[in-house]
Coordinates of C-alpha atoms in Angstrom, one line a residue:
Chain H
M18 CA 0.0 0.0 0.0
S19 CA 1.2 3.5 -0.8
D20 CA 2.2 5.5 2.2
T21 CA 0.3 8.5 0.9
I22 CA -2.9 6.5 0.3
T23 CA -5.5 6.2 3.2
I24 CA -8.4 3.8 2.9
R25 CA -11.4 4.8 4.9
A26 CA -15.1 4.1 5.1
A27 CA -16.9 6.5 2.7
T28 CA -19.5 9.1 4.0
D29 CA -22.3 10.8 2.1
A30 CA -20.3 13.8 1.8
D31 CA -17.6 11.9 -0.2
W32 CA -20.0 11.1 -3.1
P33 CA -18.9 14.1 -5.4
G34 CA -15.3 12.7 -5.1
V35 CA -16.6 9.2 -5.7
W36 CA -18.6 10.1 -8.7
A37 CA -15.5 11.9 -10.1
V38 CA -13.5 8.6 -10.0
L39 CA -16.3 6.6 -11.2
E40 CA -17.8 8.7 -14.1
P41 CA -14.9 8.4 -16.5
V42 CA -14.6 4.6 -15.6
F43 CA -18.4 4.1 -16.4
R44 CA -18.3 6.5 -19.6
A45 CA -15.7 4.7 -20.9
G46 CA -17.7 1.4 -20.7
E47 CA -14.4 -0.8 -21.1
T48 CA -14.4 -2.3 -17.6
Y49 CA -18.0 -2.2 -16.4
T50 CA -21.5 -3.2 -17.5
Y51 CA -23.1 0.0 -16.2
P52 CA -24.8 1.9 -19.0
R53 CA -22.4 4.4 -20.4
D54 CA -24.8 7.1 -20.3
I55 CA -25.8 6.3 -16.8
R56 CA -27.2 9.2 -14.8
E57 CA -25.4 10.2 -11.8
E58 CA -28.4 9.5 -9.6
S59 CA -28.7 6.1 -10.9
A60 CA -25.0 5.4 -10.4
R61 CA -25.2 6.7 -7.0
A62 CA -27.9 4.5 -6.0
S63 CA -26.2 1.6 -7.5
W64 CA -22.8 2.2 -6.0
L65 CA -23.9 3.3 -2.4
G66 CA -26.5 0.3 -2.5
G67 CA -28.6 -0.8 0.1
E68 CA -28.4 -1.4 3.9
H69 CA -25.7 -4.3 3.4
T70 CA -23.7 -2.4 1.1
R71 CA -20.2 -1.0 2.5
V72 CA -18.3 1.6 0.6
L73 CA -14.6 2.6 1.0
V74 CA -12.7 5.6 -0.6
A75 CA -9.0 5.6 -1.4
V76 CA -7.8 9.3 -0.2
D77 CA -4.7 11.0 -1.3
A78 CA -3.1 12.1 1.9
G79 CA -1.5 15.2 0.4
P80 CA -4.2 17.0 -1.4
G81 CA -6.9 15.1 0.5
D82 CA -8.9 14.1 -2.7
I83 CA -10.5 10.9 -3.4
V84 CA -8.6 8.7 -5.8
G85 CA -10.3 5.5 -5.7
T86 CA -13.3 3.6 -4.4
A87 CA -14.7 0.1 -3.6
K88 CA -18.1 -1.4 -2.5
Y89 CA -18.9 -4.7 -1.4
L90 CA -22.2 -6.5 -0.3
P91 CA -23.8 -10.0 -0.3
N92 CA -23.2 -11.6 -3.6
H93 CA -26.7 -13.2 -3.1
P94 CA -29.2 -13.0 -0.6
G95 CA -30.3 -15.5 1.9
A96 CA -28.6 -18.9 1.8
G97 CA -25.8 -17.0 -0.5
A98 CA -25.0 -14.0 1.6
H99 CA -21.9 -15.4 3.2
V100 CA -20.2 -14.7 -0.1
A101 CA -19.4 -11.0 -0.8
N102 CA -19.4 -9.4 -4.2
A103 CA -17.1 -6.4 -4.7
S104 CA -16.3 -3.4 -7.2
F105 CA -13.5 -1.2 -7.6
A106 CA -12.7 2.0 -9.4
V107 CA -9.4 4.2 -9.3
A108 CA -8.8 7.5 -10.9
A109 CA -6.7 7.6 -14.0
R110 CA -4.5 10.3 -12.4
A111 CA -3.6 7.9 -9.5
A112 CA -2.6 4.9 -11.6
G113 CA 0.5 3.2 -10.8
R114 CA 0.3 4.3 -7.1
G115 CA -1.0 1.0 -5.8
V116 CA -4.5 2.3 -4.9
G117 CA -6.3 -0.7 -6.4
R118 CA -4.3 -2.9 -4.3
A119 CA -4.6 -1.2 -1.2
L120 CA -8.5 -0.9 -2.1
G121 CA -8.5 -4.8 -2.5
Q122 CA -6.6 -5.5 0.5
A123 CA -8.9 -3.3 2.4
V124 CA -12.0 -5.1 1.0
I125 CA -10.3 -8.5 1.8
D126 CA -9.8 -7.6 5.4
A127 CA -13.2 -5.7 6.0
A128 CA -15.1 -8.7 4.4
R129 CA -13.4 -11.0 6.6
A130 CA -14.1 -9.0 9.7
D131 CA -17.8 -8.8 8.6
G132 CA -18.0 -12.4 8.5
Y133 CA -18.0 -13.1 5.1
R134 CA -16.5 -16.5 4.0
A135 CA -15.4 -15.6 0.3
I136 CA -15.4 -12.8 -2.3
Q137 CA -16.6 -13.5 -5.8
F138 CA -16.5 -11.2 -8.6
N139 CA -19.0 -11.9 -11.3
A140 CA -17.7 -9.7 -14.2
V141 CA -14.1 -9.0 -14.5
V142 CA -13.7 -8.0 -18.2
D143 CA -11.1 -10.4 -19.6
T144 CA -9.5 -7.6 -21.3
N145 CA -8.8 -5.6 -18.2
V146 CA -5.5 -7.4 -17.9
A147 CA -4.1 -5.2 -14.9
A148 CA -7.1 -5.9 -13.1
V149 CA -7.0 -9.8 -13.6
R150 CA -3.3 -9.7 -12.5
L151 CA -4.1 -7.5 -9.6
W152 CA -6.7 -9.8 -8.4
E153 CA -4.7 -13.0 -9.0
S154 CA -2.0 -11.4 -6.9
L155 CA -4.2 -10.9 -4.2
G156 CA -5.2 -14.5 -4.1
F157 CA -8.1 -14.7 -6.5
A158 CA -8.6 -17.6 -9.0
T159 CA -10.6 -17.5 -12.1
L160 CA -13.5 -19.9 -11.8
A161 CA -14.9 -19.7 -15.4
T162 CA -15.0 -17.0 -18.1
V163 CA -18.4 -16.5 -19.4
P164 CA -17.8 -16.3 -23.3
E165 CA -18.8 -13.1 -25.2
A166 CA -20.6 -11.9 -22.2
F167 CA -19.2 -8.2 -22.5
A168 CA -19.8 -5.8 -25.4
H169 CA -16.4 -4.1 -25.5
P170 CA -16.9 -0.5 -27.3
T171 CA -13.7 -1.2 -29.4
L172 CA -12.8 -4.7 -29.0
G173 CA -16.4 -6.3 -29.4
P174 CA -17.5 -9.2 -27.6
V175 CA -15.2 -10.2 -25.1
G176 CA -15.3 -12.6 -21.7
L177 CA -16.2 -12.0 -18.5
R178 CA -14.3 -13.7 -15.7
I179 CA -15.7 -14.9 -12.7
M180 CA -13.0 -14.9 -9.8
H181 CA -13.3 -16.1 -6.3
R182 CA -11.2 -16.3 -3.0
F183 CA -12.1 -17.9 0.4
L184 CA -11.4 -15.6 3.2
Chain Q
M4 CA -43.9 -30.4 -23.2
S5 CA -47.1 -31.7 -21.7
D6 CA -50.1 -31.4 -23.9
T7 CA -52.1 -30.2 -20.7
I8 CA -49.6 -27.4 -19.5
T9 CA -49.8 -24.1 -21.4
I10 CA -47.0 -21.4 -21.1
R11 CA -48.1 -17.8 -21.3
A12 CA -46.8 -14.3 -20.4
A13 CA -48.0 -13.5 -16.7
T14 CA -50.4 -10.7 -16.0
D15 CA -50.8 -8.8 -12.9
A16 CA -53.7 -10.9 -12.0
D17 CA -51.5 -14.0 -11.9
W18 CA -49.6 -12.9 -8.8
P19 CA -51.4 -14.9 -6.2
G20 CA -51.2 -18.1 -8.1
V21 CA -47.5 -17.2 -9.0
W22 CA -46.9 -16.7 -5.1
A23 CA -48.5 -19.8 -4.3
V24 CA -45.9 -21.7 -6.4
L25 CA -43.0 -19.6 -5.2
E26 CA -43.7 -19.5 -1.5
P27 CA -43.1 -23.1 -0.8
V28 CA -40.0 -23.2 -2.9
F29 CA -38.6 -19.9 -1.1
R30 CA -39.7 -21.1 2.4
A31 CA -37.8 -24.4 2.0
G32 CA -34.5 -22.6 1.1
E33 CA -33.2 -25.6 -0.7
T34 CA -33.0 -24.2 -4.3
Y35 CA -32.9 -20.4 -3.9
T36 CA -31.0 -17.8 -2.2
Y37 CA -34.1 -15.6 -1.2
P38 CA -34.3 -15.0 2.4
R39 CA -36.4 -18.1 3.5
D40 CA -38.6 -15.7 5.6
I41 CA -39.0 -13.1 2.7
R42 CA -42.3 -11.3 2.7
E43 CA -44.7 -11.6 -0.1
E44 CA -44.3 -7.9 -1.1
S45 CA -40.4 -8.5 -1.4
A46 CA -40.8 -11.6 -3.4
R47 CA -43.4 -9.7 -5.7
A48 CA -41.0 -7.1 -6.3
S49 CA -38.1 -9.4 -6.9
W50 CA -39.9 -11.9 -9.2
L51 CA -41.9 -9.4 -11.2
G52 CA -38.6 -7.1 -11.4
G53 CA -38.3 -3.8 -13.4
E54 CA -38.9 -2.7 -16.9
H55 CA -36.8 -5.3 -18.5
T56 CA -38.1 -8.3 -16.5
R57 CA -40.3 -10.7 -18.5
V58 CA -42.3 -13.4 -16.4
L59 CA -44.1 -16.4 -17.8
V60 CA -46.6 -18.8 -16.1
A61 CA -47.2 -22.4 -16.7
V62 CA -50.8 -23.0 -16.6
D63 CA -52.7 -26.6 -16.1
A64 CA -55.3 -26.6 -19.0
G65 CA -57.8 -28.5 -16.9
P66 CA -58.4 -26.7 -13.8
G67 CA -56.6 -23.5 -15.2
D68 CA -54.4 -22.8 -12.1
I69 CA -50.8 -21.6 -12.2
V70 CA -48.4 -24.7 -11.6
G71 CA -45.2 -23.0 -12.5
T72 CA -43.5 -19.8 -13.4
A73 CA -40.2 -18.1 -14.8
K74 CA -38.6 -14.7 -15.3
Y75 CA -35.7 -13.5 -17.3
L76 CA -34.1 -10.4 -17.6
P77 CA -30.5 -9.0 -18.5
N78 CA -28.0 -10.7 -16.4
H79 CA -26.0 -7.6 -16.2
P80 CA -27.0 -3.9 -17.8
G81 CA -25.2 -2.0 -20.2
A82 CA -22.5 -4.2 -22.0
G83 CA -23.7 -7.1 -20.6
A84 CA -27.4 -6.8 -21.4
H85 CA -27.2 -9.2 -24.1
V86 CA -27.0 -12.0 -21.8
A87 CA -30.1 -13.1 -20.1
N88 CA -30.5 -14.4 -16.5
A89 CA -33.4 -16.7 -15.9
S90 CA -35.3 -18.3 -12.8
F91 CA -37.6 -21.0 -12.4
A92 CA -40.1 -22.7 -9.9
V93 CA -42.8 -25.2 -10.4
A94 CA -45.5 -26.4 -7.9
A95 CA -44.7 -29.7 -6.0
R96 CA -47.9 -31.1 -6.9
A97 CA -47.2 -30.6 -10.6
A98 CA -43.8 -32.6 -10.5
G99 CA -43.1 -35.0 -13.0
R100 CA -45.4 -33.2 -15.8
G101 CA -42.9 -31.6 -17.7
V102 CA -43.5 -28.1 -16.3
G103 CA -40.0 -27.2 -15.6
R104 CA -39.0 -28.4 -19.3
A105 CA -41.9 -26.5 -20.9
L106 CA -40.9 -23.2 -19.2
G107 CA -37.2 -23.8 -19.9
Q108 CA -37.9 -24.3 -23.4
A109 CA -40.4 -21.2 -23.4
V110 CA -37.7 -19.0 -21.8
I111 CA -35.1 -20.1 -24.5
D112 CA -37.4 -19.3 -27.4
A113 CA -38.6 -15.9 -25.7
A114 CA -35.2 -14.9 -25.1
R115 CA -34.0 -15.6 -28.4
A116 CA -36.8 -13.7 -29.9
D117 CA -36.1 -10.8 -27.8
G118 CA -32.6 -10.5 -29.2
Y119 CA -30.6 -12.0 -26.2
R120 CA -27.5 -14.0 -27.4
A121 CA -27.1 -16.4 -24.3
I122 CA -28.6 -17.4 -21.1
Q123 CA -26.7 -17.6 -17.9
F124 CA -27.7 -19.0 -14.5
N125 CA -25.7 -17.7 -11.7
A126 CA -26.8 -19.9 -8.7
V127 CA -28.0 -23.3 -9.7
V128 CA -27.8 -25.5 -6.4
D129 CA -25.3 -28.2 -6.9
T130 CA -27.7 -30.6 -5.0
N131 CA -30.7 -29.6 -7.0
V132 CA -29.7 -32.7 -9.4
A133 CA -33.3 -32.6 -11.2
A134 CA -32.5 -29.0 -12.2
V135 CA -28.8 -29.5 -13.4
R136 CA -30.2 -32.7 -15.2
L137 CA -32.8 -30.6 -16.8
W138 CA -30.6 -27.5 -17.9
E139 CA -28.0 -29.8 -19.4
S140 CA -30.7 -31.5 -21.5
L141 CA -31.9 -28.1 -22.8
G142 CA -28.2 -27.5 -23.7
F143 CA -26.9 -25.8 -20.9
A144 CA -23.3 -26.5 -19.6
T145 CA -21.7 -25.8 -16.1
L146 CA -18.9 -23.1 -16.5
A147 CA -18.1 -23.3 -12.8
T148 CA -19.0 -24.4 -9.3
V149 CA -18.5 -21.7 -6.8
P150 CA -17.5 -23.8 -3.9
E151 CA -19.4 -23.6 -0.6
A152 CA -21.5 -20.5 -1.9
F153 CA -24.8 -21.8 -0.6
A154 CA -25.9 -22.6 2.8
H155 CA -28.3 -25.6 2.4
P156 CA -30.6 -25.9 5.3
T157 CA -29.8 -29.6 5.8
L158 CA -26.7 -30.4 3.9
G159 CA -24.5 -27.4 5.2
P160 CA -22.3 -25.6 2.4
V161 CA -22.7 -26.7 -1.2
G162 CA -21.7 -25.4 -4.4
L163 CA -23.7 -22.9 -6.8
R164 CA -23.3 -23.8 -10.6
I165 CA -23.0 -21.1 -12.9
M166 CA -24.5 -22.5 -16.2
H167 CA -24.8 -21.1 -19.7
R168 CA -25.8 -21.7 -23.2
F169 CA -25.8 -19.5 -26.2
L170 CA -29.1 -18.8 -28.1

């Protein structure tokens, strides 16, 4: 973890900074299945989620601005609620500073503390090589790749990896 | 398909019959990740879904009552919306009459007609052998089994299969 990046729970006041990280990622449409033209209020409702959703932010200790965010929640309700699902986004300007790794490790630690037994990703875009490598380095394995499940804006249909690790 | 079972789109008036099929399935907790104590209104909101959800019912042509139901919707929004997700339930009293197969074939045909390119199941309980065999016979393959992802009420932690077929 970078010594200048702090991970903490998000507050309502963080939303503008969180949205500033998410919006270019969602608009690009290369790594998420959100509609590329999603409205801010829909994105807010989706990212902040319901009562079981936990949201983290990565804060650059110098300027104090938000450079990344993550959320996790039960992947299924009821009898599947002991497996978490998680999502991540990092500001392009903060690339290479270990923000994604710090958020990933923070989610692993927090989900374990919350009592989850595993984390499952449902939709890691197969061409998002940096993400795949990061998750593998944090102990995730690809259980399967759903073929042609993601309509990449420039590469066409590519696979969506389902990745998993126990906690 | 049984010659006495008709598959058609559900209407609002069908909800009591649909709920009569779903409630014992959800309460048993052996095949779905819905909370076992889910309230009817939550179940209704979940099963009937949003604008992109399509709901079917299987009707016994004799008495005219609903003996099964299915729903399908985009498995992901945006760049993943060309893959459908589907769910099914059949009344215990109608077991062995081909209701599940008729609903499965109807969803395959309807989803294809709607422009979907594939169907993905996210959570087929590994011990639900009848369902696994049915989906395999309808052309679905297991892409992966997420280990210990389902807390079965009597069998303990069992796997959740992710199954898929192109349309």
